Amino acid sequence: MMEISDKKLYSLLMAETPCYVIDSEKIEDNCKKLADIAGKTGAKILLAEKAFSFYPLYPLIGKYLAGTTASGLYEAKLGAEEMGKETHIFSPAYKEKDMPFISKICDHIIFNSTAQLKKYRDYCLSGKSGRINKLGLRINPELSTQEGHAIYDPCAPGSRLGVTSERLASDIEADRDSLDGVTGFHFHTLCEQGAEPLYETVEAVEMKFGRYFKHLDWINFGGGHHITRKDYNVDLLIQIINYFRDKYKFEVYIEPGEAVALDAGYLVTTVLDKTENNGITNLILDASAACHMPDVLEMPYRPPILDGMEPGKGKYTYRLGSCTCLAGDVIGDYSFDREINIGDKLIFGDMAIYSFVKNNTFNGMPLPDIDVIDGDGKLTVNKKFGYEDFKMRLGK
Ligand SMILES: *Cc1c(COP(=O)(O)O)cnc(C)c1O
């Protein structure tokens, strides 16, 4: 069940819709939990920007975390500009024209193959960009620990993400210098998971790649750790980090995205119409699954909604859909104890992560504004979008 304090609720209901509202109090709570783990272990914790590139709060997040990690040039630039702490980058491949800038702004550059490493190694270590980078290789321990979300499993057979142990051994056989310049390994195999699958994963990593550890001085456990979820086994995570620090003298990095902004945002929407078809009552909202919460369709998942329950549980059941032409642009079926009327506002929860970073303007749908709310319920309008934001991506 979603809970919102009265002070916050009052402000949320005043927002012009559609509108994301980021809860800075919850972001800070999450960051404090992460900083506590960093304090107890010496691990460095980075914000994976792709989940939540909300740079107006980077100064707040930067008070607690060690820096940012990027999926490419633009996120790296944003992290360097707006947080300005450690900047890491991983991409399945880099473009030659981007590398001078990437090298200039990034502390760690992680490569996805020994071929990419070989291509850029000398440049990154030459200092020509003004910085000598720490180079890492993304490894693939080939241990799938999640069920159900195949598109989120980098360990699925045939995956393009990370070098398998077999491939690495054959690369080294063909060229003994294949790992030259690499000071650390990176893996990223989890998605919304606990510390137990991490434990299984590090066992596989140690077994398959441990023979290279003597040449390395850091390891990055990637993201997908749902650390700020209530039932997360923080003690086990701490044990795993300390094991690597004690046994191998590694600097340990983790780079959660979701955990930083879990449950820390809302999407406020207005009911524009109600339609009936074969006993189903549709609510037409000014928010869209396809445009504003694509993971609802992609993953798929069911977002929480204030006062909403499973269909049939409350007195009134509705199907929540949007103004786009896509028949399947449906957020889900929800029930409420009260009747929902045209003009009412509905508040979705957990809308900070993987939401506005994935927005699009399909059907010319307006982009929701993005506001910030603090612990006292004070709402600050941060960004309003309009027609120009739709038009400017399509032409002059
Ligand atoms: C997606 C991703 C992350 C963050 O994952 P979360 O599930 O948001 O914690 C971290 N590192 C890499 C390489 C990623 O691809």
Short mmCIF file of C-alpha atoms and ligand atoms in Angstrom, two decimals:
data_model
loop_
_atom_site.label_atom_id
_atom_site.label_comp_id
_atom_site.label_asym_id
_atom_site.label_seq_id
_atom_site.Cartn_x
_atom_site.Cartn_y
_atom_site.Cartn_z
CA MET A 1 0.00 0.00 0.00
CA MET A 2 1.20 3.45 -0.90
CA GLU A 3 1.43 6.01 1.86
CA ILE A 4 1.84 9.75 1.50
CA SER A 5 1.84 12.26 4.35
CA ASP A 6 -1.05 14.75 4.36
CA LYS A 7 1.31 17.65 3.77
CA LYS A 8 2.78 16.04 0.68
CA LEU A 9 -0.61 14.88 -0.58
CA TYR A 10 -2.02 18.37 -0.42
CA SER A 11 0.80 19.72 -2.59
CA LEU A 12 0.67 16.82 -5.02
CA LEU A 13 -3.02 17.43 -5.65
CA MET A 14 -2.27 21.07 -6.49
CA ALA A 15 0.23 20.19 -9.24
CA GLU A 16 -0.71 20.81 -12.83
CA THR A 17 -0.93 17.42 -14.57
CA PRO A 18 0.61 15.33 -15.93
CA CYS A 19 3.51 15.86 -13.58
CA TYR A 20 6.29 13.83 -12.03
CA VAL A 21 7.12 14.89 -8.52
CA ILE A 22 10.43 13.78 -7.07
CA ASP A 23 10.52 13.30 -3.31
CA SER A 24 13.84 14.75 -2.15
CA GLU A 25 13.30 13.45 1.41
CA LYS A 26 13.08 9.87 0.14
CA ILE A 27 16.08 10.32 -2.13
CA GLU A 28 18.07 11.51 0.85
CA ASP A 29 16.87 8.58 3.01
CA ASN A 30 17.98 6.15 0.31
CA CYS A 31 21.34 7.89 -0.04
CA LYS A 32 21.90 7.73 3.72
CA LYS A 33 21.40 3.95 3.68
CA LEU A 34 23.91 3.65 0.85
CA ALA A 35 26.40 5.97 2.55
CA ASP A 36 26.13 3.85 5.68
CA ILE A 37 27.22 0.78 3.72
CA ALA A 38 30.06 2.74 2.15
CA GLY A 39 31.11 3.88 5.62
CA LYS A 40 31.08 0.35 7.02
CA THR A 41 33.00 -1.22 4.15
CA GLY A 42 35.04 1.44 2.40
CA ALA A 43 33.22 0.53 -0.83
CA LYS A 44 32.55 3.29 -3.31
CA ILE A 45 28.94 3.66 -4.39
CA LEU A 46 28.07 5.36 -7.67
CA LEU A 47 24.72 6.52 -9.03
CA ALA A 48 23.91 4.70 -12.27
CA GLU A 49 22.56 7.72 -14.09
CA LYS A 50 20.48 5.86 -16.61
CA ALA A 51 17.86 5.04 -13.94
CA PHE A 52 17.54 8.58 -12.65
CA SER A 53 19.46 11.31 -14.50
CA PHE A 54 17.74 13.97 -12.43
CA TYR A 55 20.66 16.32 -12.16
CA PRO A 56 18.93 19.03 -10.10
CA LEU A 57 19.36 16.61 -7.19
CA TYR A 58 22.93 15.56 -8.04
CA PRO A 59 24.36 18.00 -5.48
CA LEU A 60 22.24 16.30 -2.78
CA ILE A 61 23.12 12.79 -3.97
CA GLY A 62 26.78 13.77 -4.28
CA LYS A 63 26.87 14.55 -0.56
CA TYR A 64 26.47 10.80 0.06
CA LEU A 65 27.77 8.89 -2.97
CA ALA A 66 31.19 8.70 -4.59
CA GLY A 67 30.11 9.76 -8.07
CA THR A 68 28.21 8.65 -11.15
CA THR A 69 28.40 5.94 -13.75
CA ALA A 70 27.32 6.49 -17.32
CA SER A 71 26.07 4.41 -20.23
CA GLY A 72 27.69 6.70 -22.75
CA LEU A 73 29.14 10.09 -23.53
CA TYR A 74 26.11 12.23 -22.68
CA GLU A 75 25.49 10.72 -19.27
CA ALA A 76 29.21 10.92 -18.51
CA LYS A 77 29.22 14.61 -19.41
CA LEU A 78 26.16 15.21 -17.24
CA GLY A 79 27.69 13.39 -14.27
CA ALA A 80 30.99 15.26 -14.62
CA GLU A 81 29.23 18.63 -14.96
CA GLU A 82 26.54 18.26 -12.34
CA MET A 83 28.04 15.98 -9.69
CA GLY A 84 31.70 16.42 -10.47
CA LYS A 85 32.92 13.52 -8.36
CA GLU A 86 34.18 10.20 -9.75
CA THR A 87 32.87 9.61 -13.25
CA HIS A 88 32.76 6.09 -14.65
CA ILE A 89 31.57 4.86 -18.01
CA PHE A 90 30.64 1.56 -19.59
CA SER A 91 29.47 1.12 -23.16
CA PRO A 92 29.29 -2.02 -25.33
CA ALA A 93 31.40 -0.03 -27.83
CA TYR A 94 32.89 3.44 -28.11
CA LYS A 95 33.20 5.72 -31.13
CA GLU A 96 36.63 7.05 -32.03
CA LYS A 97 35.42 10.60 -32.24
CA ASP A 98 34.06 10.44 -28.67
CA MET A 99 37.09 8.94 -26.97
CA PRO A 100 39.16 12.11 -26.43
CA PHE A 101 36.33 13.72 -24.49
CA ILE A 102 35.41 10.53 -22.62
CA SER A 103 39.04 10.09 -21.63
CA LYS A 104 39.22 13.69 -20.48
CA ILE A 105 36.24 13.48 -18.12
CA CYS A 106 36.13 9.85 -16.92
CA ASP A 107 38.04 8.22 -14.09
CA HIS A 108 37.18 4.63 -15.06
CA ILE A 109 36.51 3.47 -18.62
CA ILE A 110 35.08 -0.02 -18.87
CA PHE A 111 35.33 -1.99 -22.08
CA ASN A 112 33.08 -4.78 -23.26
CA SER A 113 35.66 -6.71 -25.30
CA THR A 114 39.40 -7.09 -25.52
CA ALA A 115 39.18 -5.68 -29.06
CA GLN A 116 37.71 -2.40 -27.78
CA LEU A 117 40.29 -2.34 -25.02
CA LYS A 118 43.10 -2.87 -27.51
CA LYS A 119 41.77 -0.14 -29.77
CA TYR A 120 41.73 2.56 -27.08
CA ARG A 121 44.24 1.35 -24.47
CA ASP A 122 47.27 3.33 -25.59
CA TYR A 123 45.32 6.53 -25.96
CA CYS A 124 43.66 6.22 -22.54
CA LEU A 125 46.99 5.52 -20.85
CA SER A 126 48.95 8.15 -22.77
CA GLY A 127 47.55 11.12 -20.87
CA LYS A 128 46.96 12.94 -24.18
CA SER A 129 43.41 13.88 -23.14
CA GLY A 130 44.77 15.43 -19.95
CA ARG A 131 43.92 12.38 -17.85
CA ILE A 132 45.22 8.84 -17.47
CA ASN A 133 42.19 6.59 -17.12
CA LYS A 134 41.74 3.46 -15.09
CA LEU A 135 40.72 0.75 -17.52
CA GLY A 136 38.35 -2.09 -16.77
CA LEU A 137 36.91 -5.06 -18.61
CA ARG A 138 33.31 -6.14 -18.28
CA ILE A 139 33.18 -9.85 -17.62
CA ASN A 140 30.22 -12.17 -17.98
CA PRO A 141 30.05 -14.88 -15.30
CA GLU A 142 27.25 -16.63 -17.24
CA LEU A 143 25.16 -17.15 -14.14
CA SER A 144 21.52 -16.18 -14.61
CA THR A 145 19.98 -15.52 -11.22
CA GLN A 146 16.70 -14.00 -12.29
CA GLU A 147 13.57 -15.45 -13.76
CA GLY A 148 10.89 -13.80 -15.77
CA HIS A 149 12.72 -10.77 -17.10
CA ALA A 150 14.72 -12.23 -19.99
CA ILE A 151 15.36 -8.83 -21.55
CA TYR A 152 17.05 -7.77 -18.32
CA ASP A 153 19.37 -10.77 -18.14
CA PRO A 154 22.89 -10.00 -19.41
CA CYS A 155 23.86 -13.62 -18.63
CA ALA A 156 21.42 -15.19 -21.08
CA PRO A 157 23.17 -17.46 -23.62
CA GLY A 158 24.46 -15.43 -26.57
CA SER A 159 24.41 -12.15 -24.62
CA ARG A 160 26.53 -9.32 -26.05
CA LEU A 161 27.29 -7.95 -22.57
CA GLY A 162 30.62 -8.88 -21.04
CA VAL A 163 33.43 -11.25 -21.96
CA THR A 164 32.90 -14.90 -20.99
CA SER A 165 35.74 -16.74 -19.27
CA GLU A 166 36.14 -19.02 -22.26
CA ARG A 167 36.40 -16.11 -24.67
CA LEU A 168 38.86 -14.28 -22.43
CA ALA A 169 41.09 -17.35 -22.23
CA SER A 170 41.09 -17.71 -26.02
CA ASP A 171 41.78 -13.98 -26.49
CA ILE A 172 44.77 -14.30 -24.17
CA GLU A 173 45.95 -17.41 -25.97
CA ALA A 174 45.88 -15.51 -29.26
CA ASP A 175 47.49 -12.40 -27.76
CA ARG A 176 49.27 -12.59 -24.41
CA ASP A 177 48.88 -8.84 -23.91
CA SER A 178 45.09 -8.96 -24.13
CA LEU A 179 44.59 -7.75 -20.56
CA ASP A 180 47.40 -5.20 -20.55
CA GLY A 181 46.37 -1.93 -18.97
CA VAL A 182 43.35 -3.43 -17.19
CA THR A 183 43.33 -2.73 -13.46
CA GLY A 184 39.84 -3.99 -12.64
CA PHE A 185 36.91 -6.14 -13.62
CA HIS A 186 33.29 -5.06 -13.88
CA PHE A 187 30.22 -7.23 -13.95
CA HIS A 188 26.55 -6.32 -14.06
CA THR A 189 24.14 -9.24 -13.95
CA LEU A 190 21.40 -8.39 -11.46
CA CYS A 191 18.07 -6.61 -11.76
CA GLU A 192 16.02 -5.59 -8.71
CA GLN A 193 17.66 -8.36 -6.68
CA GLY A 194 18.84 -9.11 -3.16
CA ALA A 195 22.30 -9.86 -1.80
CA GLU A 196 21.83 -13.65 -2.09
CA PRO A 197 22.02 -13.71 -5.92
CA LEU A 198 25.00 -11.37 -5.63
CA TYR A 199 26.65 -13.96 -3.40
CA GLU A 200 26.08 -16.69 -6.01
CA THR A 201 27.37 -14.36 -8.70
CA VAL A 202 30.60 -13.44 -6.95
CA GLU A 203 31.24 -17.15 -6.36
CA ALA A 204 30.96 -17.71 -10.11
CA VAL A 205 33.14 -14.67 -10.80
CA GLU A 206 35.80 -15.90 -8.43
CA MET A 207 35.74 -19.40 -9.87
CA LYS A 208 35.83 -18.35 -13.51
CA PHE A 209 37.98 -15.24 -13.37
CA GLY A 210 39.88 -15.52 -10.06
CA ARG A 211 43.10 -16.51 -11.78
CA TYR A 212 43.42 -12.97 -13.18
CA PHE A 213 42.80 -11.22 -9.85
CA LYS A 214 46.46 -10.92 -8.93
CA HIS A 215 46.90 -8.36 -11.70
CA LEU A 216 43.97 -6.21 -10.56
CA ASP A 217 43.21 -3.72 -7.84
CA TRP A 218 39.50 -3.01 -8.11
CA ILE A 219 36.22 -4.76 -8.87
CA ASN A 220 32.84 -3.29 -9.75
CA PHE A 221 29.71 -5.29 -8.85
CA GLY A 222 27.50 -3.29 -11.25
CA GLY A 223 23.90 -2.43 -10.38
CA GLY A 224 20.61 -4.21 -9.84
CA HIS A 225 21.08 -4.32 -6.06
CA HIS A 226 17.76 -3.39 -4.45
CA ILE A 227 19.57 -2.18 -1.36
CA THR A 228 16.99 0.34 -0.19
CA ARG A 229 14.14 -2.16 -0.28
CA LYS A 230 12.99 -3.07 3.24
CA ASP A 231 13.86 -6.77 3.02
CA TYR A 232 17.35 -6.35 1.49
CA ASN A 233 20.05 -8.28 3.36
CA VAL A 234 22.50 -5.43 3.96
CA ASP A 235 24.68 -7.54 6.27
CA LEU A 236 25.33 -10.06 3.53
CA LEU A 237 26.28 -7.30 1.08
CA ILE A 238 28.70 -5.91 3.65
CA GLN A 239 30.23 -9.38 4.13
CA ILE A 240 30.69 -9.83 0.38
CA ILE A 241 32.35 -6.44 -0.03
CA ASN A 242 34.64 -6.99 2.94
CA TYR A 243 35.62 -10.41 1.65
CA PHE A 244 36.89 -8.89 -1.59
CA ARG A 245 38.62 -6.07 0.22
CA ASP A 246 40.35 -8.36 2.72
CA LYS A 247 41.22 -11.28 0.48
CA TYR A 248 42.24 -9.49 -2.71
CA LYS A 249 42.88 -5.96 -1.38
CA PHE A 250 40.40 -4.74 -3.99
CA GLU A 251 38.74 -1.38 -4.02
CA VAL A 252 35.07 -2.37 -4.40
CA TYR A 253 32.57 -0.36 -6.41
CA ILE A 254 28.84 -0.84 -6.70
CA GLU A 255 26.70 1.23 -9.02
CA PRO A 256 22.99 1.01 -8.21
CA GLY A 257 20.49 3.11 -10.10
CA GLU A 258 17.13 2.00 -8.77
CA ALA A 259 18.25 1.79 -5.15
CA VAL A 260 19.11 5.50 -5.12
CA ALA A 261 15.64 6.63 -6.18
CA LEU A 262 13.46 3.68 -5.21
CA ASP A 263 9.96 4.77 -4.20
CA ALA A 264 11.01 8.40 -4.43
CA GLY A 265 8.70 9.84 -7.05
CA TYR A 266 5.09 10.23 -8.07
CA LEU A 267 3.26 10.75 -11.31
CA VAL A 268 0.15 12.87 -10.85
CA THR A 269 -2.49 12.54 -13.52
CA THR A 270 -6.05 13.76 -14.13
CA VAL A 271 -9.02 11.66 -15.21
CA LEU A 272 -10.29 13.20 -18.45
CA ASP A 273 -13.13 10.85 -19.31
CA LYS A 274 -14.82 7.56 -18.44
CA THR A 275 -15.97 5.09 -21.08
CA GLU A 276 -17.84 1.77 -20.87
CA ASN A 277 -17.36 -1.33 -23.00
CA ASN A 278 -18.68 -4.77 -22.12
CA GLY A 279 -18.76 -4.12 -18.41
CA ILE A 280 -15.30 -2.55 -18.31
CA THR A 281 -15.07 1.05 -17.20
CA ASN A 282 -12.06 2.79 -18.74
CA LEU A 283 -10.59 5.91 -17.20
CA ILE A 284 -8.88 8.11 -19.77
CA LEU A 285 -5.86 9.78 -18.15
CA ASP A 286 -3.55 12.56 -19.26
CA ALA A 287 -0.64 10.22 -18.51
CA SER A 288 0.36 7.30 -20.72
CA ALA A 289 2.06 3.98 -20.14
CA ALA A 290 3.66 4.06 -23.59
CA CYS A 291 5.01 7.61 -23.22
CA HIS A 292 5.52 8.15 -19.51
CA MET A 293 6.05 4.74 -17.92
CA PRO A 294 7.20 2.44 -20.72
CA ASP A 295 8.47 -0.18 -18.27
CA VAL A 296 4.83 -0.90 -17.42
CA LEU A 297 4.51 -2.34 -20.91
CA GLU A 298 8.09 -3.49 -21.44
CA MET A 299 8.99 -5.21 -18.23
CA PRO A 300 6.01 -5.51 -17.57
CA TYR A 301 5.10 -4.25 -14.12
CA ARG A 302 2.21 -2.76 -12.23
CA PRO A 303 2.85 0.59 -10.57
CA PRO A 304 1.32 1.33 -7.17
CA ILE A 305 -1.40 3.95 -7.08
CA LEU A 306 -2.64 5.85 -4.04
CA ASP A 307 -5.76 4.17 -2.57
CA GLY A 308 -5.74 1.66 -5.46
CA MET A 309 -6.08 -2.09 -5.04
CA GLU A 310 -6.21 -5.24 -7.10
CA PRO A 311 -9.23 -5.33 -9.45
CA GLY A 312 -12.40 -6.45 -7.70
CA LYS A 313 -11.04 -5.87 -4.22
CA GLY A 314 -12.48 -2.39 -3.77
CA LYS A 315 -16.03 -1.36 -4.64
CA TYR A 316 -15.20 0.23 -8.00
CA THR A 317 -12.90 -1.31 -10.60
CA TYR A 318 -11.44 0.62 -13.52
CA ARG A 319 -9.07 0.11 -16.41
CA LEU A 320 -6.57 2.96 -16.53
CA GLY A 321 -5.57 4.06 -20.01
CA SER A 322 -4.31 7.07 -21.83
CA CYS A 323 -4.94 9.53 -24.67
CA THR A 324 -2.71 7.81 -27.24
CA CYS A 325 -4.01 5.78 -30.17
CA LEU A 326 -2.33 2.60 -28.92
CA ALA A 327 -5.07 0.17 -27.84
CA GLY A 328 -2.65 -1.44 -25.41
CA ASP A 329 -1.65 1.83 -23.77
CA VAL A 330 -3.17 0.58 -20.53
CA ILE A 331 -1.52 0.94 -17.15
CA GLY A 332 -3.65 -1.77 -15.57
CA ASP A 333 -6.91 -2.59 -13.82
CA TYR A 334 -7.27 -1.09 -10.34
CA SER A 335 -10.06 -0.90 -7.82
CA PHE A 336 -10.91 1.78 -5.29
CA ASP A 337 -13.31 2.05 -2.39
CA ARG A 338 -14.64 5.31 -3.77
CA GLU A 339 -16.01 6.17 -7.16
CA ILE A 340 -13.50 7.94 -9.38
CA ASN A 341 -14.93 10.85 -11.34
CA ILE A 342 -13.90 12.97 -14.28
CA GLY A 343 -11.55 15.68 -13.03
CA ASP A 344 -10.18 13.58 -10.16
CA LYS A 345 -6.44 13.28 -9.77
CA LEU A 346 -4.70 9.94 -9.40
CA ILE A 347 -1.22 9.52 -7.97
CA PHE A 348 1.09 6.73 -9.11
CA GLY A 349 4.02 5.80 -6.88
CA ASP A 350 7.61 4.67 -7.50
CA MET A 351 7.79 6.93 -10.54
CA ALA A 352 11.33 8.30 -10.13
CA ILE A 353 13.27 5.41 -11.64
CA TYR A 354 13.25 4.45 -15.31
CA SER A 355 10.33 6.81 -15.90
CA PHE A 356 11.08 10.28 -17.28
CA VAL A 357 14.49 9.10 -18.49
CA LYS A 358 12.53 6.96 -20.97
CA ASN A 359 9.89 9.52 -21.92
CA ASN A 360 8.86 10.06 -25.49
CA THR A 361 6.31 12.23 -27.29
CA PHE A 362 4.59 9.51 -29.36
CA ASN A 363 1.24 10.86 -30.59
CA GLY A 364 2.53 14.32 -29.72
CA MET A 365 1.78 13.56 -26.09
CA PRO A 366 3.02 16.32 -23.79
CA LEU A 367 5.96 15.51 -21.56
CA PRO A 368 4.93 15.67 -17.90
CA ASP A 369 6.49 18.48 -15.89
CA ILE A 370 9.06 17.45 -13.30
CA ASP A 371 8.74 19.00 -9.86
CA VAL A 372 10.39 18.36 -6.51
CA ILE A 373 8.69 17.95 -3.15
CA ASP A 374 10.49 18.09 0.19
CA GLY A 375 9.76 16.50 3.56
CA ASP A 376 7.49 19.37 4.57
CA GLY A 377 5.42 19.01 1.45
CA LYS A 378 6.85 22.11 -0.20
CA LEU A 379 6.57 21.68 -3.95
CA THR A 380 9.05 23.38 -6.26
CA VAL A 381 8.32 23.57 -9.97
CA ASN A 382 11.53 22.45 -11.63
CA LYS A 383 10.75 22.10 -15.33
CA LYS A 384 7.72 22.72 -17.47
CA PHE A 385 7.53 21.22 -20.94
CA GLY A 386 5.50 22.40 -23.88
CA TYR A 387 4.94 22.15 -27.60
CA GLU A 388 8.49 23.30 -28.37
CA ASP A 389 9.93 20.23 -26.63
CA PHE A 390 7.96 18.05 -29.03
CA LYS A 391 8.79 20.09 -32.12
CA MET A 392 12.47 20.74 -31.55
CA ARG A 393 13.42 17.06 -31.70
CA LEU A 394 11.95 16.76 -35.18
CA GLY A 395 13.37 19.72 -37.02
CA LYS A 396 14.65 23.25 -36.77
C1 LIG B 1 21.56 -0.66 -15.55
C2 LIG B 1 22.93 -0.68 -15.04
C3 LIG B 1 23.18 -0.29 -13.72
C4 LIG B 1 22.09 0.12 -12.75
O1 LIG B 1 21.14 -0.87 -12.58
P1 LIG B 1 19.93 -0.69 -11.54
O2 LIG B 1 19.09 -1.90 -11.81
O3 LIG B 1 19.22 0.57 -11.88
O4 LIG B 1 20.50 -0.68 -10.18
C5 LIG B 1 24.50 -0.30 -13.30
N1 LIG B 1 25.51 -0.67 -14.13
C6 LIG B 1 25.29 -1.04 -15.40
C7 LIG B 1 26.43 -1.43 -16.27
C8 LIG B 1 24.00 -1.06 -15.90
O5 LIG B 1 23.78 -1.44 -17.17
#
